[in-house]
Each structure stands twice: as structure tokens, then as C-alpha cells.
Amino acid sequence: MSAISTTGTEESCSSLRSKVGFRDVEVRHYERCISDNPSVQDGPPIGIGWKVEEEQKFSVDEFEGSREFVRQPDVNSLMLPKTHRQELLLSEGFSKKEIAQSVRSVIKAKNQRRQTVNNLDKIPLEEFMENTKRSVKGVFCIGKSKENKMLLSESQTLPIANAAA
């Protein structure tokens, strides 16, 4: 890459052309792991871990020549079926118990999300109730517990004149 001097005239700068090129392509294969993503329709979610299992380096021409240039017709063709995900996780060394536990946690997360969506229409009522509660506390000084405790302790230490008579 070359540097462009800004001291020249506008004509000389416009005659220089910037060029970007690529020399190598690195392809890394990462370990597969159980994910926690609840967006799967059914079965265990699958993800990639941090451990690199295989790394290959190609020239751009080699890489482009070796890969099949096939466009996927739609997003659904990229989804892995439940059985395929289970087989991949089992082949990676995960137990059936770990996979089942993952499925249960996904179901729990889905239920929590569903409950949140179902309760969205109740938010204005909850906010009204909380604001009313704060207003009532403010009017009756319920929230000032330090002052209330001090007043209570002072009232208990004062001698009562009528009690002695």
C-alpha cells in the first residue's frame, strides 16, 4: 500500500487510484456446543465454542476455485432439523442428559418470554398502582423510617406524667 501526499495539486491526487487486494483466506472450524438460544422451534439449540478445531489457509484463487458457489434459496434451508442437531451434539461428546437439560431450559425460557408478552398489556395498571402506593407513602410519611424510628424511641424514653400520679 502506498501513501498519498496531500501537498500536491488536486489534479495529481485525483490521478492516483487506491487499490485494495486480498492475499489469503483463513478458514477456521470451531467446536460445536450446546447453546442457550430459545429461538429454536424444537430440540436442543446448537452453537459454536471458542476452541478452534481446524485451521486452513488458502490463496483467494484457490479458495474461490474449490468452493461451490451455491446460493441458498431461502432462510429455512439454513435451519438444521432437531434430529440433526441432536446427532451433532452426541458426536461432539455431549450426553443425552445434557441435551435433555438444554431442551428443558429452552422450554422454560420460551415460557418466560411468552408470559412477558402476555403481561405487556398490564404494565400501565402496574405503574398506576406503584405511583399510587408512592403517593400514599409520601402523604403519610411511611417512607421516612429513620425519622419514624427516632420519634418512636424518643416517645418511649420520655417519662409520662400521668402514669406517676
PDB file of C-alpha atoms in Angstrom:
ATOM      1  CA  MET A   1       0.000   0.000   0.000  1.00  0.00           C
ATOM      2  CA  SER A   2       1.349   3.421  -0.808  1.00  0.00           C
ATOM      3  CA  ALA A   3       0.875   6.714   0.971  1.00  0.00           C
ATOM      4  CA  ILE A   4      -0.659   9.660  -0.851  1.00  0.00           C
ATOM      5  CA  SER A   5       0.907  13.058  -0.313  1.00  0.00           C
ATOM      6  CA  THR A   6      -1.531  15.889   0.354  1.00  0.00           C
ATOM      7  CA  THR A   7       0.926  18.582  -0.672  1.00  0.00           C
ATOM      8  CA  GLY A   8       0.322  18.088  -4.424  1.00  0.00           C
ATOM      9  CA  THR A   9      -2.356  19.725  -6.503  1.00  0.00           C
ATOM     10  CA  GLU A  10      -5.898  18.430  -6.751  1.00  0.00           C
ATOM     11  CA  GLU A  11      -5.201  17.026 -10.225  1.00  0.00           C
ATOM     12  CA  SER A  12      -2.286  14.868  -9.085  1.00  0.00           C
ATOM     13  CA  CYS A  13      -4.295  13.435  -6.166  1.00  0.00           C
ATOM     14  CA  SER A  14      -7.228  12.512  -8.365  1.00  0.00           C
ATOM     15  CA  SER A  15      -4.979  10.728 -10.844  1.00  0.00           C
ATOM     16  CA  LEU A  16      -3.766   8.312  -8.125  1.00  0.00           C
ATOM     17  CA  ARG A  17      -6.066   5.354  -7.595  1.00  0.00           C
ATOM     18  CA  SER A  18      -6.473   3.471  -4.336  1.00  0.00           C
ATOM     19  CA  LYS A  19      -6.452  -0.265  -4.618  1.00  0.00           C
ATOM     20  CA  VAL A  20      -7.473  -2.946  -2.151  1.00  0.00           C
ATOM     21  CA  GLY A  21      -6.439  -6.551  -2.547  1.00  0.00           C
ATOM     22  CA  PHE A  22      -6.667  -9.816  -0.652  1.00  0.00           C
ATOM     23  CA  ARG A  23      -3.867 -12.321  -0.466  1.00  0.00           C
ATOM     24  CA  ASP A  24      -5.030 -15.211   1.728  1.00  0.00           C
ATOM     25  CA  VAL A  25      -8.242 -16.662   3.120  1.00  0.00           C
ATOM     26  CA  GLU A  26      -8.185 -18.331   6.534  1.00  0.00           C
ATOM     27  CA  VAL A  27     -10.911 -20.879   7.222  1.00  0.00           C
ATOM     28  CA  ARG A  28     -11.411 -21.915  10.841  1.00  0.00           C
ATOM     29  CA  HIS A  29     -13.603 -24.730  12.082  1.00  0.00           C
ATOM     30  CA  TYR A  30     -14.768 -24.209  15.666  1.00  0.00           C
ATOM     31  CA  GLU A  31     -16.079 -26.742  18.156  1.00  0.00           C
ATOM     32  CA  ARG A  32     -19.843 -27.210  18.382  1.00  0.00           C
ATOM     33  CA  CYS A  33     -21.555 -26.788  21.720  1.00  0.00           C
ATOM     34  CA  ILE A  34     -24.982 -26.661  23.317  1.00  0.00           C
ATOM     35  CA  SER A  35     -26.323 -23.134  23.062  1.00  0.00           C
ATOM     36  CA  ASP A  36     -28.882 -21.321  25.199  1.00  0.00           C
ATOM     37  CA  ASN A  37     -30.760 -19.655  22.340  1.00  0.00           C
ATOM     38  CA  PRO A  38     -34.519 -20.180  22.849  1.00  0.00           C
ATOM     39  CA  SER A  39     -35.394 -19.341  19.245  1.00  0.00           C
ATOM     40  CA  VAL A  40     -35.228 -22.969  18.084  1.00  0.00           C
ATOM     41  CA  GLN A  41     -38.598 -24.446  17.204  1.00  0.00           C
ATOM     42  CA  ASP A  42     -37.904 -27.820  18.786  1.00  0.00           C
ATOM     43  CA  GLY A  43     -34.976 -29.730  20.239  1.00  0.00           C
ATOM     44  CA  PRO A  44     -31.613 -28.505  21.509  1.00  0.00           C
ATOM     45  CA  PRO A  45     -30.061 -25.258  20.301  1.00  0.00           C
ATOM     46  CA  ILE A  46     -26.579 -25.643  18.851  1.00  0.00           C
ATOM     47  CA  GLY A  47     -23.795 -23.081  18.779  1.00  0.00           C
ATOM     48  CA  ILE A  48     -20.068 -22.746  18.254  1.00  0.00           C
ATOM     49  CA  GLY A  49     -17.499 -22.553  21.010  1.00  0.00           C
ATOM     50  CA  TRP A  50     -14.192 -20.687  21.244  1.00  0.00           C
ATOM     51  CA  LYS A  51     -11.896 -23.643  20.561  1.00  0.00           C
ATOM     52  CA  VAL A  52     -10.524 -23.789  17.010  1.00  0.00           C
ATOM     53  CA  GLU A  53     -10.505 -27.408  15.875  1.00  0.00           C
ATOM     54  CA  GLU A  54      -9.071 -26.944  12.395  1.00  0.00           C
ATOM     55  CA  GLU A  55      -7.485 -24.024  10.571  1.00  0.00           C
ATOM     56  CA  GLN A  56      -6.679 -23.852   6.868  1.00  0.00           C
ATOM     57  CA  LYS A  57      -5.052 -21.150   4.770  1.00  0.00           C
ATOM     58  CA  PHE A  58      -5.735 -20.716   1.050  1.00  0.00           C
ATOM     59  CA  SER A  59      -4.923 -18.172  -1.593  1.00  0.00           C
ATOM     60  CA  VAL A  60      -8.022 -16.314  -2.734  1.00  0.00           C
ATOM     61  CA  ASP A  61      -7.879 -18.033  -6.127  1.00  0.00           C
ATOM     62  CA  GLU A  62      -7.591 -21.499  -4.528  1.00  0.00           C
ATOM     63  CA  PHE A  63     -10.472 -20.787  -2.192  1.00  0.00           C
ATOM     64  CA  GLU A  64     -12.779 -19.445  -4.893  1.00  0.00           C
ATOM     65  CA  GLY A  65     -11.906 -22.358  -7.193  1.00  0.00           C
ATOM     66  CA  SER A  66     -12.527 -25.057  -4.589  1.00  0.00           C
ATOM     67  CA  ARG A  67     -15.801 -23.920  -3.097  1.00  0.00           C
ATOM     68  CA  GLU A  68     -19.148 -24.499  -4.688  1.00  0.00           C
ATOM     69  CA  PHE A  69     -20.916 -21.255  -5.354  1.00  0.00           C
ATOM     70  CA  VAL A  70     -24.469 -22.181  -4.466  1.00  0.00           C
ATOM     71  CA  ARG A  71     -26.894 -19.606  -3.175  1.00  0.00           C
ATOM     72  CA  GLN A  72     -29.364 -20.794  -0.607  1.00  0.00           C
ATOM     73  CA  PRO A  73     -32.898 -20.208  -1.907  1.00  0.00           C
ATOM     74  CA  ASP A  74     -34.325 -19.186   1.477  1.00  0.00           C
ATOM     75  CA  VAL A  75     -33.521 -18.886   5.166  1.00  0.00           C
ATOM     76  CA  ASN A  76     -35.400 -22.088   6.049  1.00  0.00           C
ATOM     77  CA  SER A  77     -32.867 -24.155   4.123  1.00  0.00           C
ATOM     78  CA  LEU A  78     -30.197 -22.983   6.595  1.00  0.00           C
ATOM     79  CA  MET A  79     -32.061 -24.432   9.605  1.00  0.00           C
ATOM     80  CA  LEU A  80     -30.830 -27.745  10.986  1.00  0.00           C
ATOM     81  CA  PRO A  81     -33.551 -30.269  11.855  1.00  0.00           C
ATOM     82  CA  LYS A  82     -33.903 -31.329  15.502  1.00  0.00           C
ATOM     83  CA  THR A  83     -32.533 -34.844  14.875  1.00  0.00           C
ATOM     84  CA  HIS A  84     -29.501 -33.493  13.005  1.00  0.00           C
ATOM     85  CA  ARG A  85     -28.678 -31.108  15.878  1.00  0.00           C
ATOM     86  CA  GLN A  86     -29.014 -33.940  18.403  1.00  0.00           C
ATOM     87  CA  GLU A  87     -26.709 -36.177  16.344  1.00  0.00           C
ATOM     88  CA  LEU A  88     -24.119 -33.396  16.019  1.00  0.00           C
ATOM     89  CA  LEU A  89     -24.135 -32.787  19.783  1.00  0.00           C
ATOM     90  CA  LEU A  90     -23.889 -36.505  20.564  1.00  0.00           C
ATOM     91  CA  SER A  91     -20.945 -36.823  18.153  1.00  0.00           C
ATOM     92  CA  GLU A  92     -19.257 -33.898  19.947  1.00  0.00           C
ATOM     93  CA  GLY A  93     -19.431 -35.876  23.206  1.00  0.00           C
ATOM     94  CA  PHE A  94     -22.465 -34.358  24.913  1.00  0.00           C
ATOM     95  CA  SER A  95     -24.627 -36.794  26.866  1.00  0.00           C
ATOM     96  CA  LYS A  96     -28.339 -37.326  26.302  1.00  0.00           C
ATOM     97  CA  LYS A  97     -28.878 -35.947  29.803  1.00  0.00           C
ATOM     98  CA  GLU A  98     -27.083 -32.673  28.931  1.00  0.00           C
ATOM     99  CA  ILE A  99     -29.097 -32.364  25.719  1.00  0.00           C
ATOM    100  CA  ALA A 100     -32.383 -33.005  27.574  1.00  0.00           C
ATOM    101  CA  GLN A 101     -31.424 -30.425  30.213  1.00  0.00           C
ATOM    102  CA  SER A 102     -30.755 -27.907  27.446  1.00  0.00           C
ATOM    103  CA  VAL A 103     -34.164 -28.586  25.882  1.00  0.00           C
ATOM    104  CA  ARG A 104     -35.850 -28.077  29.288  1.00  0.00           C
ATOM    105  CA  SER A 105     -34.064 -24.746  29.812  1.00  0.00           C
ATOM    106  CA  VAL A 106     -35.116 -23.622  26.318  1.00  0.00           C
ATOM    107  CA  ILE A 107     -38.746 -24.518  27.071  1.00  0.00           C
ATOM    108  CA  LYS A 108     -38.522 -22.578  30.355  1.00  0.00           C
ATOM    109  CA  ALA A 109     -37.075 -19.509  28.582  1.00  0.00           C
ATOM    110  CA  LYS A 110     -39.769 -19.701  25.891  1.00  0.00           C
ATOM    111  CA  ASN A 111     -42.482 -19.836  28.567  1.00  0.00           C
ATOM    112  CA  GLN A 112     -40.970 -16.820  30.353  1.00  0.00           C
ATOM    113  CA  ARG A 113     -40.903 -14.856  27.094  1.00  0.00           C
ATOM    114  CA  ARG A 114     -44.495 -15.856  26.339  1.00  0.00           C
ATOM    115  CA  GLN A 115     -45.548 -14.751  29.846  1.00  0.00           C
ATOM    116  CA  THR A 116     -43.795 -11.399  29.362  1.00  0.00           C
ATOM    117  CA  VAL A 117     -45.610 -10.824  26.078  1.00  0.00           C
ATOM    118  CA  ASN A 118     -48.936 -11.797  27.659  1.00  0.00           C
ATOM    119  CA  ASN A 119     -48.380  -9.356  30.546  1.00  0.00           C
ATOM    120  CA  LEU A 120     -47.422  -6.341  28.416  1.00  0.00           C
ATOM    121  CA  ASP A 121     -50.988  -5.019  28.461  1.00  0.00           C
ATOM    122  CA  LYS A 122     -50.920  -4.990  32.296  1.00  0.00           C
ATOM    123  CA  ILE A 123     -47.932  -2.624  32.556  1.00  0.00           C
ATOM    124  CA  PRO A 124     -49.971   0.627  32.676  1.00  0.00           C
ATOM    125  CA  LEU A 125     -52.056  -0.743  35.577  1.00  0.00           C
ATOM    126  CA  GLU A 126     -48.923  -1.856  37.465  1.00  0.00           C
ATOM    127  CA  GLU A 127     -47.330   1.577  37.000  1.00  0.00           C
ATOM    128  CA  PHE A 128     -50.516   3.279  38.220  1.00  0.00           C
ATOM    129  CA  MET A 129     -50.568   1.052  41.329  1.00  0.00           C
ATOM    130  CA  GLU A 130     -46.899   1.758  42.106  1.00  0.00           C
ATOM    131  CA  ASN A 131     -47.346   5.522  41.664  1.00  0.00           C
ATOM    132  CA  THR A 132     -50.428   5.449  43.911  1.00  0.00           C
ATOM    133  CA  LYS A 133     -48.501   3.469  46.539  1.00  0.00           C
ATOM    134  CA  ARG A 134     -45.655   6.028  46.461  1.00  0.00           C
ATOM    135  CA  SER A 135     -48.121   8.905  46.774  1.00  0.00           C
ATOM    136  CA  VAL A 136     -49.825   7.334  49.781  1.00  0.00           C
ATOM    137  CA  LYS A 137     -46.466   6.683  51.443  1.00  0.00           C
ATOM    138  CA  GLY A 138     -45.456  10.291  50.814  1.00  0.00           C
ATOM    139  CA  VAL A 139     -48.666  11.690  52.322  1.00  0.00           C
ATOM    140  CA  PHE A 140     -48.426   9.585  55.482  1.00  0.00           C
ATOM    141  CA  CYS A 141     -44.600   9.732  55.751  1.00  0.00           C
ATOM    142  CA  ILE A 142     -44.404   5.956  55.722  1.00  0.00           C
ATOM    143  CA  GLY A 143     -41.234   6.003  53.680  1.00  0.00           C
ATOM    144  CA  LYS A 144     -39.268   8.018  56.271  1.00  0.00           C
ATOM    145  CA  SER A 145     -38.437   5.086  58.506  1.00  0.00           C
ATOM    146  CA  LYS A 146     -35.386   6.736  60.141  1.00  0.00           C
ATOM    147  CA  GLU A 147     -37.454   9.678  61.356  1.00  0.00           C
ATOM    148  CA  ASN A 148     -40.261   7.380  62.480  1.00  0.00           C
ATOM    149  CA  LYS A 149     -37.857   5.171  64.464  1.00  0.00           C
ATOM    150  CA  MET A 150     -36.288   8.230  66.105  1.00  0.00           C
ATOM    151  CA  LEU A 151     -39.694   9.647  67.074  1.00  0.00           C
ATOM    152  CA  LEU A 152     -40.774   6.263  68.436  1.00  0.00           C
ATOM    153  CA  SER A 153     -37.612   5.867  70.534  1.00  0.00           C
ATOM    154  CA  GLU A 154     -37.949   9.437  71.866  1.00  0.00           C
ATOM    155  CA  SER A 155     -41.560   8.849  72.829  1.00  0.00           C
ATOM    156  CA  GLN A 156     -40.619   5.691  74.729  1.00  0.00           C
ATOM    157  CA  THR A 157     -37.835   7.402  76.713  1.00  0.00           C
ATOM    158  CA  LEU A 158     -39.937  10.378  77.818  1.00  0.00           C
ATOM    159  CA  PRO A 159     -41.463   9.970  81.290  1.00  0.00           C
ATOM    160  CA  ILE A 160     -45.221  10.021  81.310  1.00  0.00           C
ATOM    161  CA  ALA A 161     -46.532  12.463  83.910  1.00  0.00           C
ATOM    162  CA  ASN A 162     -49.959  10.890  84.282  1.00  0.00           C
ATOM    163  CA  ALA A 163     -48.548   7.414  84.920  1.00  0.00           C
ATOM    164  CA  ALA A 164     -46.813   8.541  88.137  1.00  0.00           C
ATOM    165  CA  ALA A 165     -49.938  10.221  89.554  1.00  0.00           C
TER     166      ALA A 165
END
